[in-house]
Amino acid sequence: MATLHTVNKSPFEKNSLASCLSHLQSGYAVLLFEDGVYGALRGTTIASQVEGAARSGRVYVLGEDFKARGLDEGKIIEGINVVDYAGFVDLAAECDRVQSWL
Amino acid sequence: MSEIKKFMYVNRKAPYGTVYALESLEVVLIGAAFDQNVSLAFLDDGVFQLLKGQDTKGIGMKNFSPTYSALGDYDVTQIYVERESLEERGLTLDDLLPLKYEDEDDDWAEKDSIRLVNREELAGLMEDQDVMLNF
């Protein structure tokens, strides 16, 4: 039933994250990676769209991509969890399918 | 000797997710050998290129952000950052690398290369160029 949604595009450049968020069904997990990690930042023009989904505790950001870009972990939206590559694999394994929002 | 032209490199993409940021930097460094009037503009996701504290060990890619700090040594000293692009991303000037150059016309005084401009001012600067290179 549960789907892992992955987003790897900047939310300021494409609507992949916005479209993903508007298609979430119960049991969802969302993983932000590559340029998708910018969606995890507080205080941006798109943060309010992410905050609602993050309250479920099922939104994740890939720490390696976040660090690579010089982003501050203190500025991650509340409720978003940081995972590493092994955590990414665990999420993919525990969900029934993966949907990549390119 | 041909006349000096005004070149602006326009950077609108985040680093690492695509190769645009690195390619732009490479072209800027090559172009710096040609004694032209060069400026760089960072707007939209391009402002992310200049963030401090980039650490790419975890993703197996080269961290090219230290190269921005060397631009002053190549006489690339006009770096325009769009204020609105920073604000939309919850960023301020303090989040960016402190890029400096030594001004030979002012007893080699160390000065900031980054000039924060608003959208209107940047549009005006673009109008003033002879050549635009977009990344």
Short mmCIF file of C-alpha atoms in Angstrom, two decimals, chain A residues 10-13 34-35 38 41-46 64-65 67-71 75 85, chain B residues 12-17 45 48 51-56 58-59 87-91 95:
data_model
loop_
_atom_site.label_atom_id
_atom_site.label_comp_id
_atom_site.label_asym_id
_atom_site.label_seq_id
_atom_site.Cartn_x
_atom_site.Cartn_y
_atom_site.Cartn_z
CA SER A 10 14.99 21.86 -6.85
CA PRO A 11 11.52 23.06 -5.81
CA PHE A 12 12.47 26.54 -7.04
CA GLU A 13 13.10 25.30 -10.56
CA GLU A 34 20.14 15.61 -4.79
CA ASP A 35 18.72 19.09 -5.59
CA TYR A 38 16.45 22.43 -0.93
CA LEU A 41 14.84 24.33 4.18
CA ARG A 42 12.88 26.50 6.59
CA GLY A 43 12.04 30.10 5.73
CA THR A 44 11.74 29.70 1.97
CA THR A 45 8.84 30.65 -0.28
CA ILE A 46 7.87 26.97 -0.62
CA GLU A 64 24.98 13.51 2.34
CA ASP A 65 23.31 15.66 -0.33
CA LYS A 67 25.84 18.58 3.60
CA ALA A 68 27.40 18.65 0.13
CA ARG A 69 25.40 21.79 -0.63
CA GLY A 70 26.54 23.65 2.48
CA LEU A 71 23.07 23.65 4.01
CA LYS A 75 17.51 25.10 9.19
CA TYR A 85 22.24 6.11 2.04
CA ARG B 12 21.01 30.22 -12.31
CA LYS B 13 21.52 26.58 -11.31
CA ALA B 14 22.26 24.87 -7.99
CA PRO B 15 25.62 23.09 -7.72
CA TYR B 16 26.11 19.27 -7.94
CA GLY B 17 22.61 18.31 -9.20
CA ASP B 45 19.08 28.68 -7.67
CA PHE B 48 23.17 28.20 -3.78
CA LEU B 51 26.94 28.84 0.16
CA LYS B 52 29.60 28.43 2.84
CA GLY B 53 30.39 25.05 4.39
CA GLN B 54 29.91 22.78 1.35
CA ASP B 55 31.18 19.28 2.18
CA THR B 56 30.91 16.76 -0.64
CA GLY B 58 29.49 11.95 1.35
CA ILE B 59 28.49 12.15 -2.33
CA GLU B 87 15.26 36.03 0.28
CA GLU B 88 13.07 33.51 -1.56
CA ARG B 89 15.43 30.77 -0.32
CA GLY B 90 15.58 31.98 3.30
CA LEU B 91 19.23 33.04 2.87
CA ASP B 95 25.33 32.42 4.45
#
